[in-house]
XYZ file of C-alpha atoms in Angstrom:
667
model
C -62.186 -48.889 -84.400
C -63.404 -47.942 -80.918
C -65.178 -50.546 -78.769
C -68.652 -49.625 -77.581
C -67.910 -49.907 -73.876
C -70.611 -49.594 -71.258
C -70.669 -46.206 -69.571
C -69.227 -46.152 -66.081
C -69.907 -43.720 -63.280
C -67.652 -42.274 -60.632
C -68.531 -42.989 -57.021
C -69.755 -39.765 -55.496
C -69.617 -36.304 -57.007
C -66.457 -34.904 -55.490
C -64.609 -35.343 -58.762
C -67.071 -33.026 -60.474
C -65.951 -30.008 -58.486
C -64.066 -27.457 -60.520
C -61.298 -25.309 -59.065
C -62.182 -21.795 -57.970
C -59.420 -19.771 -59.535
C -58.878 -16.324 -58.170
C -57.674 -13.643 -60.581
C -55.762 -14.409 -63.732
C -58.832 -15.670 -65.591
C -59.023 -13.753 -68.842
C -62.197 -11.956 -69.795
C -63.788 -12.991 -73.075
C -63.717 -10.774 -76.116
C -66.333 -11.584 -78.723
C -65.920 -11.676 -82.487
C -67.384 -8.215 -82.385
C -69.139 -6.231 -79.683
C -72.480 -7.896 -80.441
C -71.424 -11.537 -80.466
C -71.136 -13.918 -77.536
C -68.946 -16.756 -78.694
C -68.492 -19.734 -76.418
C -70.242 -18.465 -73.286
C -72.435 -15.583 -72.159
C -73.197 -14.611 -68.578
C -76.545 -13.092 -67.681
C -79.928 -13.277 -69.308
C -80.232 -17.053 -69.438
C -83.285 -18.250 -67.528
C -81.581 -21.386 -66.272
C -83.023 -21.248 -62.738
C -82.199 -23.884 -60.106
C -79.529 -26.410 -60.979
C -77.852 -25.560 -64.270
C -78.589 -28.096 -67.063
C -74.868 -28.730 -67.483
C -74.478 -29.530 -63.808
C -77.256 -32.107 -64.102
C -75.544 -33.655 -67.111
C -72.185 -33.724 -65.341
C -73.727 -35.617 -62.450
C -75.653 -38.018 -64.681
C -72.845 -38.767 -67.150
C -69.408 -37.983 -65.653
C -67.590 -40.043 -68.339
C -64.696 -41.217 -66.119
C -61.590 -42.891 -67.482
C -62.064 -46.623 -68.061
C -60.705 -48.453 -65.041
C -58.402 -50.629 -67.145
C -56.732 -47.498 -68.561
C -55.755 -46.047 -65.196
C -51.978 -45.726 -65.043
C -51.733 -46.721 -68.700
C -50.334 -44.663 -71.581
C -51.269 -44.157 -74.305
C -55.014 -44.256 -73.651
C -56.818 -41.223 -75.086
C -57.208 -42.438 -78.676
C -55.436 -45.797 -78.602
C -53.337 -48.116 -76.425
C -49.990 -49.840 -76.778
C -51.782 -52.799 -78.352
C -53.596 -50.438 -80.677
C -50.296 -48.867 -81.726
C -48.944 -52.289 -82.638
C -51.945 -52.818 -84.897
C -51.306 -49.421 -86.460
C -47.671 -50.364 -87.094
C -48.836 -53.444 -88.940
C -51.218 -51.343 -90.988
C -48.443 -48.847 -91.783
C -46.291 -51.674 -93.150
C -49.091 -53.438 -94.956
C -52.638 -52.459 -95.933
C -52.164 -48.748 -95.164
C -48.611 -48.313 -96.424
C -49.474 -45.767 -99.117
C -51.747 -43.815 -96.762
C -49.056 -43.724 -94.097
C -46.252 -42.696 -96.416
C -48.404 -39.848 -97.679
C -49.024 -38.774 -94.093
C -45.326 -38.864 -93.240
C -44.451 -36.745 -96.258
C -46.874 -34.051 -95.123
C -45.997 -33.770 -91.425
C -45.864 -30.070 -90.626
C -43.377 -30.593 -87.789
C -40.878 -32.037 -90.258
C -41.238 -29.158 -92.715
C -41.052 -26.058 -90.551
C -40.043 -24.839 -87.123
C -42.835 -23.815 -84.737
C -43.365 -20.078 -84.523
C -41.382 -18.513 -81.695
C -43.100 -17.084 -78.636
C -45.458 -15.263 -78.366
C -46.639 -16.687 -81.734
C -49.311 -14.119 -82.531
C -49.431 -14.741 -86.278
C -52.915 -15.848 -87.242
C -53.403 -19.610 -86.828
C -49.735 -20.166 -85.888
C -50.576 -21.829 -82.577
C -53.244 -23.962 -84.238
C -50.518 -25.365 -86.476
C -48.305 -26.092 -83.480
C -51.101 -28.094 -81.854
C -51.621 -30.246 -84.941
C -47.892 -30.513 -85.653
C -46.929 -32.115 -82.364
C -49.624 -34.796 -82.678
C -48.483 -35.853 -86.134
C -44.842 -36.050 -85.104
C -45.632 -37.929 -81.883
C -47.721 -40.533 -83.697
C -45.050 -40.877 -86.384
C -42.446 -41.600 -83.710
C -44.625 -44.274 -82.089
C -45.141 -45.971 -85.447
C -41.685 -45.531 -86.969
C -39.404 -45.357 -83.918
C -37.285 -42.746 -85.696
C -35.736 -40.259 -83.262
C -36.183 -37.437 -85.774
C -39.935 -37.534 -85.196
C -39.486 -37.537 -81.417
C -37.207 -34.515 -81.622
C -39.688 -32.688 -83.836
C -42.567 -33.478 -81.493
C -40.620 -32.137 -78.520
C -39.721 -28.945 -80.389
C -43.392 -28.307 -80.962
C -44.303 -29.276 -77.402
C -41.594 -26.965 -76.055
C -42.953 -24.173 -78.240
C -46.412 -24.638 -76.738
C -44.941 -24.497 -73.247
C -43.082 -21.287 -74.124
C -46.211 -19.404 -75.169
C -47.304 -17.244 -72.209
C -50.785 -16.948 -73.733
C -52.510 -19.687 -75.659
C -54.230 -17.751 -78.379
C -54.270 -14.047 -79.109
C -53.258 -11.688 -76.336
C -55.893 -9.215 -77.568
C -58.870 -11.536 -78.116
C -60.166 -14.252 -75.760
C -56.705 -15.269 -74.492
C -56.390 -18.844 -73.192
C -60.063 -19.760 -73.727
C -60.579 -19.860 -77.473
C -59.641 -21.783 -80.607
C -55.850 -21.816 -80.280
C -56.120 -22.931 -76.662
C -58.321 -25.795 -77.820
C -55.770 -26.778 -80.467
C -52.910 -26.719 -77.962
C -54.803 -28.625 -75.263
C -55.496 -31.309 -77.862
C -51.952 -31.221 -79.207
C -50.036 -31.228 -75.950
C -52.484 -33.647 -74.334
C -52.253 -36.156 -77.180
C -48.477 -35.871 -77.520
C -48.013 -36.216 -73.744
C -50.164 -39.334 -73.795
C -48.460 -40.919 -76.811
C -44.910 -40.148 -75.694
C -45.340 -40.688 -71.957
C -43.007 -43.684 -71.773
C -40.126 -41.933 -73.574
C -40.307 -38.603 -71.764
C -38.008 -37.907 -68.851
C -39.489 -37.120 -65.447
C -38.541 -33.478 -65.972
C -40.222 -33.380 -69.378
C -43.375 -35.026 -68.121
C -43.582 -32.577 -65.261
C -43.042 -29.545 -67.490
C -45.563 -30.597 -70.117
C -48.113 -31.721 -67.541
C -47.891 -28.474 -65.568
C -48.474 -26.392 -68.683
C -51.340 -28.640 -69.719
C -52.956 -28.438 -66.296
C -52.554 -24.672 -66.086
C -54.445 -24.095 -69.307
C -57.014 -26.806 -68.666
C -57.852 -25.105 -65.380
C -58.335 -21.774 -67.125
C -60.513 -23.347 -69.798
C -62.607 -25.298 -67.294
C -63.127 -22.255 -65.099
C -64.309 -20.239 -68.079
C -66.774 -22.881 -69.294
C -68.002 -24.107 -65.897
C -71.775 -23.676 -65.391
C -73.108 -20.828 -63.279
C -76.617 -19.423 -62.774
C -77.661 -17.402 -65.800
C -74.820 -18.702 -67.972
C -75.501 -19.829 -71.534
C -73.412 -21.386 -74.280
C -73.244 -21.110 -78.072
C -73.408 -24.894 -78.379
C -73.723 -24.960 -82.168
C -70.831 -22.573 -82.695
C -67.221 -23.634 -83.205
C -65.889 -21.260 -80.539
C -67.706 -23.424 -78.019
C -66.928 -26.994 -79.022
C -63.358 -26.596 -80.314
C -61.960 -25.437 -76.942
C -64.043 -28.063 -75.154
C -62.785 -30.846 -77.415
C -59.248 -29.859 -76.426
C -60.248 -29.853 -72.756
C -61.630 -33.385 -73.049
C -58.382 -34.687 -74.557
C -56.313 -32.955 -71.875
C -58.553 -34.351 -69.131
C -58.041 -37.965 -70.186
C -54.321 -37.461 -70.796
C -53.728 -36.560 -67.107
C -56.849 -38.128 -65.585
C -55.173 -40.217 -62.873
C -52.436 -37.676 -62.170
C -54.598 -34.598 -61.537
C -57.755 -34.992 -59.392
C -59.454 -32.038 -61.111
C -59.274 -33.799 -64.478
C -62.385 -35.842 -63.640
C -64.331 -32.599 -63.445
C -62.908 -31.425 -66.760
C -63.991 -34.647 -68.423
C -67.486 -34.408 -66.956
C -67.823 -30.767 -68.025
C -66.595 -31.534 -71.537
C -68.951 -34.471 -71.856
C -71.907 -32.367 -70.647
C -71.184 -29.590 -73.135
C -70.726 -32.117 -75.942
C -74.133 -33.579 -75.077
C -75.680 -30.177 -75.756
C -73.523 -29.596 -78.834
C -74.817 -32.815 -80.337
C -78.383 -32.049 -79.258
C -78.536 -28.870 -81.333
C -76.800 -30.254 -84.441
C -78.995 -30.209 -87.526
C -80.510 -33.671 -88.093
C -80.157 -33.374 -91.873
C -76.342 -33.295 -91.760
C -76.016 -29.736 -93.057
C -73.427 -27.535 -91.328
C -74.955 -24.091 -90.871
C -71.672 -22.169 -90.590
C -70.682 -23.162 -94.130
C -68.252 -25.513 -95.853
C -65.096 -23.753 -94.714
C -66.240 -24.100 -91.114
C -67.120 -27.770 -91.593
C -63.537 -28.288 -92.751
C -62.219 -26.352 -89.756
C -64.681 -27.567 -87.122
C -65.527 -31.204 -87.816
C -62.085 -32.486 -86.711
C -62.918 -31.275 -83.210
C -66.240 -33.071 -83.123
C -64.403 -36.247 -84.177
C -61.515 -35.804 -81.718
C -63.870 -35.078 -78.836
C -66.120 -38.032 -79.597
C -63.149 -40.341 -80.095
C -61.717 -39.326 -76.715
C -65.012 -40.093 -74.969
C -65.448 -43.362 -76.882
C -61.968 -44.736 -76.283
C -60.861 -43.249 -72.962
C -64.249 -43.407 -71.221
C -66.033 -46.114 -73.210
C -68.738 -43.512 -73.808
C -69.712 -43.644 -77.489
C -71.863 -40.613 -78.385
C -71.581 -40.874 -82.166
C -74.940 -42.241 -83.229
C -76.733 -39.146 -84.509
C -78.441 -38.303 -87.819
C -76.223 -35.228 -88.068
C -73.121 -37.423 -88.248
C -74.653 -40.268 -90.224
C -75.541 -37.788 -92.990
C -72.476 -35.523 -92.868
C -70.940 -37.123 -95.963
C -73.917 -35.970 -98.033
C -73.291 -32.379 -97.032
C -69.705 -32.523 -98.215
C -70.503 -34.446 -101.400
C -73.115 -31.964 -102.544
C -71.117 -28.920 -101.410
C -68.352 -29.550 -103.945
C -68.810 -28.065 -107.406
C -68.339 -30.260 -110.496
C -64.780 -29.025 -111.038
C -63.927 -30.785 -107.773
C -61.995 -27.883 -106.260
C -64.541 -25.171 -105.518
C -67.595 -25.215 -103.284
C -71.168 -24.026 -103.106
C -70.146 -21.287 -100.733
C -73.156 -20.278 -98.663
C -72.289 -18.378 -95.470
C -68.789 -17.494 -94.303
C -66.949 -19.742 -96.732
C -63.711 -18.537 -98.313
C -63.574 -15.227 -100.178
C -65.687 -15.763 -103.262
C -64.044 -14.399 -106.420
C -60.741 -13.911 -104.595
C -60.505 -17.585 -103.643
C -61.686 -18.816 -107.025
C -59.043 -16.716 -108.784
C -56.315 -18.571 -106.807
C -54.437 -15.278 -106.517
C -52.724 -13.997 -103.373
C -51.823 -15.766 -100.134
C -55.145 -17.387 -99.225
C -54.893 -20.239 -101.765
C -51.855 -21.538 -99.866
C -54.302 -22.277 -97.049
C -57.516 -23.109 -98.905
C -56.018 -24.801 -101.979
C -52.428 -25.908 -101.281
C -50.908 -27.061 -104.534
C -54.138 -26.063 -106.277
C -56.198 -28.720 -104.478
C -59.027 -28.110 -102.029
C -58.107 -28.524 -98.374
C -61.269 -30.463 -97.460
C -60.204 -32.757 -94.578
C -61.996 -35.584 -96.364
C -60.394 -38.219 -94.135
C -62.917 -37.283 -91.443
C -65.391 -39.212 -93.590
C -63.175 -42.296 -93.208
C -63.855 -42.127 -89.486
C -67.606 -41.694 -89.977
C -67.653 -44.532 -92.504
C -65.761 -46.699 -90.018
C -67.988 -45.881 -87.073
C -71.248 -46.422 -88.959
C -70.064 -49.108 -91.374
C -71.228 -46.779 -94.127
C -70.090 -47.586 -97.705
C -71.627 -44.325 -98.953
C -69.487 -42.173 -96.635
C -66.473 -44.263 -97.681
C -67.367 -43.616 -101.319
C -67.570 -39.863 -100.865
C -64.183 -39.872 -99.116
C -62.672 -41.981 -101.914
C -64.068 -39.565 -104.495
C -62.619 -36.554 -102.681
C -59.304 -38.371 -102.406
C -59.370 -39.011 -106.176
C -59.797 -35.267 -106.679
C -56.479 -34.710 -104.905
C -57.967 -33.024 -101.839
C -55.786 -32.222 -98.844
C -56.178 -33.149 -95.152
C -54.583 -31.309 -92.240
C -54.197 -34.520 -90.230
C -53.525 -37.220 -92.798
C -51.827 -39.246 -90.073
C -55.176 -40.175 -88.489
C -56.162 -42.013 -91.684
C -53.908 -44.804 -90.414
C -56.465 -45.376 -87.666
C -59.664 -44.163 -89.360
C -59.541 -45.850 -92.769
C -61.219 -49.247 -92.775
C -60.439 -51.054 -96.056
C -63.085 -53.722 -95.468
C -65.785 -51.098 -96.113
C -66.175 -51.084 -99.875
C -66.935 -47.582 -101.172
C -70.216 -46.882 -102.892
C -69.470 -45.375 -106.321
C -70.580 -41.773 -106.690
C -72.758 -42.771 -109.627
C -74.931 -44.713 -107.167
C -75.549 -41.644 -104.981
C -78.486 -39.484 -106.145
C -77.094 -36.280 -107.730
C -79.653 -34.060 -106.047
C -80.573 -33.649 -102.407
C -82.830 -31.534 -100.210
C -81.477 -30.722 -96.765
C -84.930 -30.086 -95.407
C -83.994 -28.745 -91.978
C -81.780 -25.992 -93.385
C -83.917 -25.524 -96.489
C -81.060 -26.038 -98.930
C -81.337 -27.865 -102.240
C -78.483 -29.178 -104.401
C -78.994 -30.453 -107.938
C -76.519 -31.635 -110.557
C -76.898 -33.496 -113.809
C -74.366 -36.142 -112.692
C -71.184 -36.511 -110.646
C -68.799 -35.841 -113.539
C -66.627 -32.765 -113.974
C -68.769 -31.771 -116.960
C -71.979 -31.593 -114.941
C -74.357 -28.673 -114.715
C -75.213 -27.912 -111.106
C -76.887 -25.427 -108.816
C -77.792 -24.862 -105.178
C -80.638 -22.887 -103.591
C -81.195 -21.800 -99.988
C -84.450 -20.884 -98.268
C -84.472 -21.714 -94.580
C -83.601 -20.315 -91.148
C -79.875 -19.921 -90.405
C -79.710 -22.764 -87.850
C -82.507 -24.848 -89.303
C -86.140 -25.404 -88.468
C -85.251 -27.771 -85.619
C -83.701 -24.873 -83.701
C -87.074 -23.150 -83.406
C -88.422 -25.987 -81.244
C -85.247 -26.324 -79.168
C -84.640 -22.700 -78.204
C -87.444 -22.609 -75.639
C -86.414 -25.964 -74.175
C -82.716 -25.114 -73.753
C -82.300 -21.922 -71.725
C -78.574 -22.645 -71.504
C -78.209 -22.295 -75.315
C -77.826 -18.934 -77.018
C -77.650 -18.605 -80.779
C -74.530 -17.146 -82.366
C -75.148 -17.054 -86.099
C -72.515 -14.652 -87.382
C -71.134 -17.142 -89.901
C -74.567 -17.532 -91.504
C -75.554 -14.948 -94.075
C -78.904 -13.206 -94.642
C -79.221 -15.055 -97.948
C -82.654 -16.717 -97.992
C -83.729 -17.213 -101.586
C -80.174 -17.119 -102.918
C -78.731 -19.453 -105.538
C -75.372 -20.570 -106.905
C -75.001 -21.764 -110.502
C -72.290 -23.904 -112.103
C -72.154 -24.960 -115.752
C -69.851 -25.410 -118.708
C -66.914 -25.982 -116.379
C -67.411 -22.601 -114.688
C -68.637 -21.213 -111.404
C -71.182 -18.940 -113.079
C -72.602 -16.912 -110.212
C -72.709 -17.005 -106.426
C -71.995 -15.045 -103.245
C -68.962 -12.979 -102.305
C -67.739 -15.167 -99.444
C -66.660 -14.529 -95.868
C -67.747 -11.094 -94.691
C -67.005 -9.045 -91.612
C -70.515 -7.640 -91.959
C -72.713 -10.129 -93.839
C -75.304 -8.569 -96.113
C -77.991 -9.670 -98.545
C -76.243 -7.446 -101.065
C -73.440 -10.004 -101.441
C -75.684 -12.957 -102.381
C -78.032 -13.759 -105.259
C -81.106 -12.916 -103.245
C -83.701 -10.110 -103.156
C -83.615 -6.572 -101.785
C -86.619 -4.522 -100.728
C -86.132 -0.772 -101.130
C -82.430 -1.573 -101.284
C -82.583 -3.281 -97.896
C -81.684 -6.841 -97.089
C -82.793 -9.441 -94.574
C -83.044 -9.761 -90.811
C -80.978 -7.180 -88.874
C -78.075 -7.000 -91.304
C -75.601 -4.152 -91.182
C -75.130 -3.917 -87.433
C -72.206 -6.293 -87.046
C -71.026 -9.779 -87.833
C -74.260 -11.445 -86.708
C -77.019 -10.300 -89.062
C -79.603 -12.222 -87.009
C -78.848 -10.765 -83.579
C -82.129 -9.690 -82.011
C -84.261 -10.888 -84.940
C -87.185 -13.158 -83.939
C -86.312 -16.749 -84.767
C -90.001 -17.503 -85.289
C -89.934 -15.220 -88.327
C -86.797 -16.926 -89.603
C -88.476 -20.293 -89.092
C -91.247 -19.207 -91.461
C -88.720 -19.074 -94.313
C -89.199 -22.374 -96.066
C -89.378 -24.306 -99.288
C -93.068 -24.835 -99.989
C -92.880 -26.847 -103.208
C -90.081 -28.973 -104.628
C -89.641 -31.103 -107.721
C -86.236 -32.569 -108.562
C -85.919 -34.605 -111.742
C -83.186 -36.049 -113.891
C -83.060 -33.020 -116.206
C -85.235 -30.451 -114.476
C -86.037 -28.865 -111.134
C -88.666 -26.564 -109.707
C -88.419 -24.914 -106.281
C -90.851 -22.506 -104.615
C -89.920 -20.737 -101.382
C -91.644 -18.356 -98.992
C -89.167 -15.618 -98.045
C -91.573 -13.279 -96.255
C -90.180 -13.804 -92.762
C -86.654 -12.909 -93.854
C -87.530 -9.222 -94.108
C -88.168 -6.796 -91.267
C -91.795 -5.898 -90.664
C -91.182 -2.207 -91.246
C -90.285 -2.917 -94.868
C -93.950 -3.657 -95.434
C -93.642 -7.070 -97.079
C -96.827 -9.082 -96.653
C -95.826 -11.893 -98.999
C -92.644 -12.609 -100.933
C -92.228 -15.796 -102.908
C -89.321 -16.872 -105.110
C -89.544 -19.635 -107.663
C -86.386 -21.082 -109.199
C -86.877 -23.399 -112.168
C -84.349 -25.299 -114.245
C -85.118 -26.940 -117.584
C -83.376 -27.407 -120.934
C -80.115 -26.020 -119.563
C -81.594 -22.704 -118.379
C -82.686 -21.206 -115.054
C -85.609 -18.884 -114.393
C -86.401 -16.967 -111.227
C -89.889 -15.614 -110.720
C -90.303 -13.316 -107.707
C -93.801 -12.391 -106.586
C -94.322 -9.702 -103.956
C -97.236 -8.133 -102.094
C -96.619 -5.213 -99.717
C -98.553 -2.826 -97.498
C -96.926 0.131 -99.237
C -95.132 0.748 -102.530
C -91.642 -0.814 -102.438
C -88.867 -1.437 -104.928
C -88.101 -5.116 -105.506
C -84.555 -5.934 -106.673
C -83.072 -9.219 -107.864
C -79.293 -9.734 -107.933
C -76.846 -11.774 -109.995
C -73.197 -11.644 -108.942
C -70.157 -12.185 -111.129
C -66.513 -12.914 -110.377
C -65.416 -10.870 -113.386
C -66.872 -8.167 -115.594
C -70.588 -7.957 -116.336
C -71.313 -6.538 -119.799
C -74.595 -5.224 -121.141
C -75.550 -6.896 -124.416
C -78.775 -5.031 -125.164
C -81.582 -3.289 -123.304
C -82.499 -6.354 -121.243
C -79.580 -8.753 -121.632
C -76.263 -8.970 -119.793
C -73.259 -11.270 -119.836
C -71.614 -12.319 -116.589
C -68.147 -13.152 -117.854
C -66.468 -16.374 -116.825
C -63.825 -18.860 -117.870
C -64.375 -21.027 -119.819
C -68.130 -20.319 -119.789
C -70.154 -17.165 -119.189
C -73.709 -16.621 -117.943
C -76.256 -14.739 -120.035
C -78.866 -12.949 -117.917
C -82.132 -11.566 -119.280
C -84.538 -9.265 -117.432
C -87.857 -10.594 -118.730
C -90.185 -8.160 -116.965
C -90.614 -5.138 -119.227
C -90.797 -2.555 -116.465
C -87.486 -3.682 -114.977
C -84.396 -1.493 -114.980
C -80.910 -2.886 -114.458
C -77.599 -1.560 -113.235
C -74.137 -3.102 -112.928
C -72.195 -2.112 -109.810
C -68.953 -3.097 -108.089
C -69.450 -5.989 -105.665
C -68.198 -4.503 -102.421
C -67.786 -6.508 -99.220
C -66.761 -5.483 -95.725
C -64.108 -8.164 -95.415
C -63.228 -9.902 -92.183
C -61.107 -7.975 -89.715
C -58.673 -9.446 -87.166
C -59.804 -11.796 -84.380
C -61.954 -9.913 -81.919
C -62.797 -7.278 -84.504
C -64.065 -9.329 -87.396
C -66.591 -6.625 -88.317
C -63.843 -4.010 -88.641
C -62.272 -5.294 -91.846
C -61.553 -3.117 -94.899
C -64.024 -2.607 -97.710
C -63.023 -4.797 -100.629
C -64.276 -5.249 -104.162
C -64.929 -8.865 -105.073
C -66.182 -8.922 -108.619
C -69.348 -7.147 -109.706
C -73.110 -7.441 -109.371
C -76.083 -6.995 -111.685
C -79.131 -5.568 -109.913
C -82.508 -5.726 -111.650
C -85.294 -3.626 -110.101
C -88.970 -2.906 -110.655
C -90.558 0.502 -110.012
C -92.073 0.936 -106.548
C -95.423 -0.820 -106.223
C -97.516 -2.798 -103.754
C -97.730 -5.858 -105.985
C -95.170 -7.047 -108.488
C -93.659 -10.039 -110.259
C -90.063 -9.940 -111.424
C -88.847 -12.618 -113.841
C -85.188 -13.243 -114.707
C -83.752 -15.824 -117.109
C -80.210 -17.230 -117.004
C -78.317 -19.544 -119.349
C -74.669 -20.364 -120.009
């Protein structure tokens, strides 16, 4: 889609200067008091010229000369729109009609100011883009009117985002910078002078605030791998190119955005795994794509070619359970039993119409960029499952029909994401498959351990990862048999199928949303899969979990082995400690867990259930409610209410310095 233009440089560095805004710049509120999302001032040993400043000077990513004074230009041109019109009337007719039927701006009015309902402003940002593109393709005034209603709503909001949490510098601001910037660019030729001025002034005001907040300073660091960093910056990049030749400061915004994106891409896991979990891939990956597309098209600066993006389709393929609508939900991903029950309000967001909102059309773009039939095949498979996309309208530009999809049957049904230490295995790609997943790696991958010391401007923010090393998720007989409890305000090992030592979990859990805050990453890096065999009808995984547990717990060696053969799973946990400790294994259930006899339990499910057997004679078992501290409101995510999500079976051995605990499971 996007030409691979040569990078161009601005003459001089004056355009890199960012405005010094006095007063009015909002202070940042973290997810909770312990988290630094986006930026953190102080403590970073950057010294001398900040790394971002160097990147801004080396790669300013200016607007392509031939696009100066031209609109649209951020994602396409007038000639590109004509090609899209032809697609909409021909090869992509069905795709386009589906997109038109789902345009949010045609279904609902934008929320009135100040629009503080959760995610309301995000929806406004996406809504105006869809309506603006629809108008440029269809020429129907109804779409133009809808786009303007949404643009006017954005202008009316005094604060972009939540007034009480990171106002004007966080996720909603990123959505609205993207939305208003894209709509302004697409509709430029049909807007009146007054409308252009009004939209541009609002866009510039918020771009200035965003740029001032993210501009490099001595001692300043960034959570490059975290969505609260790159989502706002993606929006800033789009806004910069939308007004590039009208606002001198926009060159600096583009250079800053490009510099931050360079670091974002540098820390991405090379195995394609997304450490914040599937829900955050769905939420976050659009902003990686939009940012990269803006650089590629508007600046001729293609930054796509990374292993992380070339392999992203494998992460999504293996993350979907055989029923096609649930996920292997490691980390902050949905709400476990609550989501799977499809009860309450959340399914309207996660599973509209009963189908997973997966944003699979992002894989169309990756397939297009890399000419990858496998990525195209995964997208086609997800489409066949009825999945939903928030921005279906971009499929008109992203879907390349000349790339013939690889059938899922040709993709190996098991995969080891070796950087994140996560293994997926399934018997086949059918809905009747047996499948499981197992995690044993550091929260941001092994690659992070080597990068931390080299990137003083990067600080880790791992709140969406859970202290779940050694945990597993099982699916069989058409049922999600056992797995974690989902998104948590305070993540804990107690909500995953992993091990407890004296009732305690991993890392520094319990102190807030980030269980890894202050925990040595070198110890986390020692968590790893040491042996792995994946066959057609069997699997055997051995993992060293020692580094997951605090030194004071006394663990000298802790190894978990998960084996699968003849339709059954076995965990064998071997521990050596410096003092007597109680070792506990856990198996979670969405529904009731019934005791069958002294050593056997049934984790109820529908249509299949999981039978669990404590095979070590000295073991004692107890069934308890599966409580979770659920997520609180933005800015206070660790202050959510305590909530029961199913139940949990805990199998423990008496305190000892050496022990082996064996558990069998079969559906």
